[in-house]
Amino acid sequence: MLNSNEFHPFNVMKLYVFGGKQIVIKAFYPKAIAKLVSVPAAPKQNVSSGVAMKIEFQDKSADIVLFGGKGYLAERVSTTINGTQFELNYGSKLVKLPFSLYLRDFILDRYPGSMSPSSFASEVTLIDERVNLREDRRIFMNNILNYGGYRFFQSSYDKDEKGTVLSVNRDSWGTNVTYFGYLIMTLGMIFNFFHKDSRFRILMRATSKKTTSIALIIAFTTVGLLSTETIQAQMGGMPPQAFNPTNAIIHIDHANEFGKLLVLDSKGRIEPINTLSSEVLRKVTKKGEFMGMNPNQVFLGMISNPGGWQTVPMIKVSDKELKKILGVKGSYASFNDFLDFAKGGSYKLGGLIDQAYKKKPAARNGLDKEIIKVDERVNVCYMIYMGDFLKIFPLKDDPNNAWLTINEVNQFDSIDGGFVKNILPLYYGSIQNGMQSGNWAEATQNLSYIKTFQQKFGSRVFPAASKVKLEILYNNVNVFKRLFPYFSLVGFIMLILLFMNLLNPKYKFKKAINIGILLIAIGFVFQTLGLAVRWYISGHAPMSNGYESMIFIAWAMVLGGLFFIKTSKITVAITAILASLALMVANLSWLNPEITNLVPVLKSYWLSIHVSVITASYSFLAIGALLGFFNLLLMILKKPANKQRLDATIKELTNINEMNLIIGGFLLTIGTFLGAVWANESWGRYWGWDPKETWALVSIVVYAFVVHMRLTPGLKGTYTFNFAALISFGAILMTYFGVNYYLSGMHSYAQGDPVPVPTFVYYMI
């Protein structure tokens, strides 16, 4: 029985096998012929009579069609056949696959207690009758099966989780030639730093009479390589009497002890409640503290006394029109302000939020966007009051290591369920007693019972104790947010002093400038420690989302500035300012600093290699843009009295700028090569014109043109080069922000609704 559509490129053939009979199907394509042969099954128990398989071939471009082929093989776990054999005819070259694959099992692992995939794998048996081979293999993301020149990649899986989809690639010649090309081009770029007649070495000699050690560049490269739903709450009745939380503050020592309790977040990560409370407070109030209380005190107060905290104005509201709708003054509204008690406690934003979400993102006005943001904050508070965030009770002997809330008590057995049902009311009551009597012993004892329960049934997925302690320290210090004003202040003071020296040489400020450099170096040490701690806590390189890439870019910017510490103090000051801007962007509301689990495709050492090199290149190219801007400013300020002195400074900074663009361009190109290798090792192709790949190529071409403008008649001037260095950074901004947040593709891990473009961006442009 055959069921298929008309055959066109990218169509799918489905074959139904009955009774172990052999069926042959041919499909004719413009450039390829695919022939699927079903082999009779070996005797197996529980043989079914109708099992679906499918194979999908993708057409290749004409220039490589004779050398390689690619397709998708899908098998079901319950397949009755021994394997699948293929004959591929691409152009005039016939290739036969003389071995079979038998899918024994498909395994999908999720993060504890969540629906988020941690990894998925195909357990297959490789059968080659020619050599009497029958071998079990495991195929999973970033781990391929390579046999006989054919490479099978884990691509995806069926929705019912009983079938697997493998990407099949046969392109050994193309892979070897491509990898060799990447290698020799990378070596050529690296040797450019060593050859005495290279443009980079010429610029180094022209910049300073003291030869700067090339080892710094190698060291940098080495480091880079390491490196809504709406609430339908029917509260009913009259609003409760106003509650003043400052009259009922939970003792800080007990609140911090509560912060050490482990909780399962919505994405399957086990973390201390301190992390959850910090994220909740930032989301709701846009502050790190509230009314003199730390996040642990606020969060514990909200869950232990929801009726009182619902009257506290703590939900951030910025839009004036929305404030009128809610009937509030000031910047904050209480949870009860969103409920219309005259109408039985109905949700005031119910109709408005529906209208806002029905509009396309581009059609939403300022009020719509603010309603969506505020609605999210109200939902967070609602979930806190309902106990939906407190996934603190591990389910005994659960294969998925689920952690549940008190609202899911029916999933526990009678003994554990009795504990879960009663311990939180008991604990909350002891908190109220502690606030009245000042004695927190009872509350601490009840908290210890919960910790013991976790230890007994959830220790299999516990993070290391050192990780928990460091994560709490990391949350409390919040080093990257503190470094933003620090680098900004030091960098601007240094830049002003250096600028005054340029305009009037009698102002030296040598001691003050050296102190500024020392302060920047100290800040860099704290940056490095912060990145290292985040890496240790998360278990992966801190480069997996928008926030992490921005803090890494800021780190690389400061490192790039320190590289020029002997040749240009101005560059050091400029990079400190740039780093402060990057850290400021990282701490904007639309970039989430939350530590998250990795999606399966990012679970690879290639994450550290590829992303660190790419983001490091952005740092150098950003320095080049700001140096170009600074040089243009100096050109405007030139007068007969200072022309000679400023010309010398502009020339030196231009040389440094060109060195920056060479380093940044090389890193960008090498990083793109590495990304292509990663793509080939992950899903069997190095290039697919994905938006990120396309814009990476555009950026490479743009900067290759800029660094070679000196060879083009009419484009040799200093002004032209610095102007080009400034505007070329637009390609990087598009590659980083535009693709990640406004275009959809395989690289848009952070992509959702387009993020708002802050008003200051238009003024800066």
PDB file of C-alpha atoms in Angstrom, residues 156-269:
ATOM      1  CA  SER A 156      14.502  15.782  15.157  1.00  0.00           C
ATOM      2  CA  TYR A 157      11.825  13.373  16.340  1.00  0.00           C
ATOM      3  CA  ASP A 158       8.120  12.635  15.957  1.00  0.00           C
ATOM      4  CA  LYS A 159       5.645  14.403  18.210  1.00  0.00           C
ATOM      5  CA  ASP A 160       4.590  11.133  19.835  1.00  0.00           C
ATOM      6  CA  GLU A 161       8.257  10.482  20.732  1.00  0.00           C
ATOM      7  CA  LYS A 162       8.248   7.019  19.126  1.00  0.00           C
ATOM      8  CA  GLY A 163      10.034   7.903  15.936  1.00  0.00           C
ATOM      9  CA  THR A 164      13.292   9.564  14.986  1.00  0.00           C
ATOM     10  CA  VAL A 165      14.369  11.703  12.048  1.00  0.00           C
ATOM     11  CA  LEU A 166      17.980  11.388  10.939  1.00  0.00           C
ATOM     12  CA  SER A 167      19.762  13.677   8.522  1.00  0.00           C
ATOM     13  CA  VAL A 168      21.836  11.622   6.049  1.00  0.00           C
ATOM     14  CA  ASN A 169      24.887  13.149   4.406  1.00  0.00           C
ATOM     15  CA  ARG A 170      27.422  11.711   1.952  1.00  0.00           C
ATOM     16  CA  ASP A 171      29.995  14.307   1.055  1.00  0.00           C
ATOM     17  CA  SER A 172      33.461  13.152   2.143  1.00  0.00           C
ATOM     18  CA  TRP A 173      35.286  14.941  -0.680  1.00  0.00           C
ATOM     19  CA  GLY A 174      33.408  18.155  -0.100  1.00  0.00           C
ATOM     20  CA  THR A 175      33.946  17.988   3.668  1.00  0.00           C
ATOM     21  CA  ASN A 176      37.678  17.353   3.401  1.00  0.00           C
ATOM     22  CA  VAL A 177      38.240  20.057   0.796  1.00  0.00           C
ATOM     23  CA  THR A 178      36.150  22.558   2.754  1.00  0.00           C
ATOM     24  CA  TYR A 179      37.867  21.826   6.065  1.00  0.00           C
ATOM     25  CA  PHE A 180      41.280  22.086   4.405  1.00  0.00           C
ATOM     26  CA  GLY A 181      40.310  25.444   2.937  1.00  0.00           C
ATOM     27  CA  TYR A 182      39.206  26.680   6.360  1.00  0.00           C
ATOM     28  CA  LEU A 183      42.497  25.472   7.842  1.00  0.00           C
ATOM     29  CA  ILE A 184      44.854  27.126   5.385  1.00  0.00           C
ATOM     30  CA  MET A 185      42.942  30.415   5.473  1.00  0.00           C
ATOM     31  CA  THR A 186      43.014  30.401   9.289  1.00  0.00           C
ATOM     32  CA  LEU A 187      46.744  29.654   9.325  1.00  0.00           C
ATOM     33  CA  GLY A 188      47.310  32.455   6.821  1.00  0.00           C
ATOM     34  CA  MET A 189      45.519  34.913   9.096  1.00  0.00           C
ATOM     35  CA  ILE A 190      47.499  33.799  12.147  1.00  0.00           C
ATOM     36  CA  PHE A 191      50.847  33.971  10.309  1.00  0.00           C
ATOM     37  CA  ASN A 192      49.913  37.521   9.291  1.00  0.00           C
ATOM     38  CA  PHE A 193      50.671  38.561  12.862  1.00  0.00           C
ATOM     39  CA  PHE A 194      54.208  37.137  12.638  1.00  0.00           C
ATOM     40  CA  HIS A 195      55.414  38.128   9.178  1.00  0.00           C
ATOM     41  CA  LYS A 196      57.615  41.225   9.373  1.00  0.00           C
ATOM     42  CA  ASP A 197      56.210  42.690   6.144  1.00  0.00           C
ATOM     43  CA  SER A 198      52.537  42.127   6.950  1.00  0.00           C
ATOM     44  CA  ARG A 199      50.264  45.145   7.233  1.00  0.00           C
ATOM     45  CA  PHE A 200      49.675  44.435  10.927  1.00  0.00           C
ATOM     46  CA  ARG A 201      53.385  44.425  11.796  1.00  0.00           C
ATOM     47  CA  ILE A 202      53.950  47.586   9.755  1.00  0.00           C
ATOM     48  CA  LEU A 203      51.198  49.312  11.711  1.00  0.00           C
ATOM     49  CA  MET A 204      52.688  48.112  14.995  1.00  0.00           C
ATOM     50  CA  ARG A 205      56.059  49.593  14.126  1.00  0.00           C
ATOM     51  CA  ALA A 206      54.428  52.840  13.019  1.00  0.00           C
ATOM     52  CA  THR A 207      52.365  53.102  16.189  1.00  0.00           C
ATOM     53  CA  SER A 208      55.169  52.832  18.691  1.00  0.00           C
ATOM     54  CA  LYS A 209      58.947  52.754  18.612  1.00  0.00           C
ATOM     55  CA  LYS A 210      58.763  50.146  21.362  1.00  0.00           C
ATOM     56  CA  THR A 211      57.870  46.830  19.773  1.00  0.00           C
ATOM     57  CA  THR A 212      54.767  45.374  21.426  1.00  0.00           C
ATOM     58  CA  SER A 213      54.972  41.648  22.059  1.00  0.00           C
ATOM     59  CA  ILE A 214      52.903  39.617  19.628  1.00  0.00           C
ATOM     60  CA  ALA A 215      52.397  37.139  22.443  1.00  0.00           C
ATOM     61  CA  LEU A 216      49.574  39.339  23.704  1.00  0.00           C
ATOM     62  CA  ILE A 217      47.617  38.632  20.546  1.00  0.00           C
ATOM     63  CA  ILE A 218      48.207  34.908  20.843  1.00  0.00           C
ATOM     64  CA  ALA A 219      47.165  35.034  24.476  1.00  0.00           C
ATOM     65  CA  PHE A 220      44.003  36.872  23.558  1.00  0.00           C
ATOM     66  CA  THR A 221      43.134  34.343  20.871  1.00  0.00           C
ATOM     67  CA  THR A 222      43.719  31.498  23.320  1.00  0.00           C
ATOM     68  CA  VAL A 223      41.452  33.087  25.900  1.00  0.00           C
ATOM     69  CA  GLY A 224      38.831  33.646  23.219  1.00  0.00           C
ATOM     70  CA  LEU A 225      38.911  29.984  22.254  1.00  0.00           C
ATOM     71  CA  LEU A 226      38.202  28.976  25.871  1.00  0.00           C
ATOM     72  CA  SER A 227      36.188  31.199  25.984  1.00  0.00           C
ATOM     73  CA  THR A 228      -0.769  35.080  29.224  1.00  0.00           C
ATOM     74  CA  GLU A 229      -2.513  33.964  29.245  1.00  0.00           C
ATOM     75  CA  THR A 230      -4.703  36.536  31.135  1.00  0.00           C
ATOM     76  CA  ILE A 231      -5.703  36.134  34.772  1.00  0.00           C
ATOM     77  CA  GLN A 232      -9.330  35.253  35.252  1.00  0.00           C
ATOM     78  CA  ALA A 233      -9.139  35.642  39.014  1.00  0.00           C
ATOM     79  CA  GLN A 234     -12.474  35.868  40.725  1.00  0.00           C
ATOM     80  CA  MET A 235     -11.529  37.191  44.140  1.00  0.00           C
ATOM     81  CA  GLY A 236     -15.041  38.366  45.104  1.00  0.00           C
ATOM     82  CA  GLY A 237     -15.963  40.437  48.130  1.00  0.00           C
ATOM     83  CA  MET A 238     -14.391  43.638  49.302  1.00  0.00           C
ATOM     84  CA  PRO A 239     -10.674  44.458  49.011  1.00  0.00           C
ATOM     85  CA  PRO A 240      -8.749  43.595  52.207  1.00  0.00           C
ATOM     86  CA  GLN A 241      -7.450  46.293  54.498  1.00  0.00           C
ATOM     87  CA  ALA A 242      -4.142  47.871  53.483  1.00  0.00           C
ATOM     88  CA  PHE A 243      -1.060  46.097  54.735  1.00  0.00           C
ATOM     89  CA  ASN A 244       2.284  47.716  55.555  1.00  0.00           C
ATOM     90  CA  PRO A 245       5.103  45.174  54.969  1.00  0.00           C
ATOM     91  CA  THR A 246       7.616  47.315  56.879  1.00  0.00           C
ATOM     92  CA  ASN A 247       5.684  46.476  60.057  1.00  0.00           C
ATOM     93  CA  ALA A 248       6.078  42.758  59.400  1.00  0.00           C
ATOM     94  CA  ILE A 249       9.595  42.229  58.107  1.00  0.00           C
ATOM     95  CA  ILE A 250      10.860  38.660  58.125  1.00  0.00           C
ATOM     96  CA  HIS A 251      14.194  38.378  59.909  1.00  0.00           C
ATOM     97  CA  ILE A 252      16.967  38.593  57.335  1.00  0.00           C
ATOM     98  CA  ASP A 253      18.875  35.576  58.698  1.00  0.00           C
ATOM     99  CA  HIS A 254      15.851  33.309  58.382  1.00  0.00           C
ATOM    100  CA  ALA A 255      14.950  34.743  54.955  1.00  0.00           C
ATOM    101  CA  ASN A 256      18.478  34.039  53.710  1.00  0.00           C
ATOM    102  CA  GLU A 257      18.289  30.500  55.094  1.00  0.00           C
ATOM    103  CA  PHE A 258      15.031  30.093  53.170  1.00  0.00           C
ATOM    104  CA  GLY A 259      16.891  31.380  50.102  1.00  0.00           C
ATOM    105  CA  LYS A 260      19.158  28.320  50.264  1.00  0.00           C
ATOM    106  CA  LEU A 261      16.195  25.957  49.816  1.00  0.00           C
ATOM    107  CA  LEU A 262      16.252  24.308  46.364  1.00  0.00           C
ATOM    108  CA  VAL A 263      13.468  24.777  43.845  1.00  0.00           C
ATOM    109  CA  LEU A 264      12.780  23.543  40.307  1.00  0.00           C
ATOM    110  CA  ASP A 265      12.298  26.363  37.819  1.00  0.00           C
ATOM    111  CA  SER A 266       9.930  26.244  34.844  1.00  0.00           C
ATOM    112  CA  LYS A 267      12.704  25.118  32.484  1.00  0.00           C
ATOM    113  CA  GLY A 268      13.891  22.180  34.533  1.00  0.00           C
ATOM    114  CA  ARG A 269      16.831  23.707  36.388  1.00  0.00           C
TER     115      ARG A 269
END
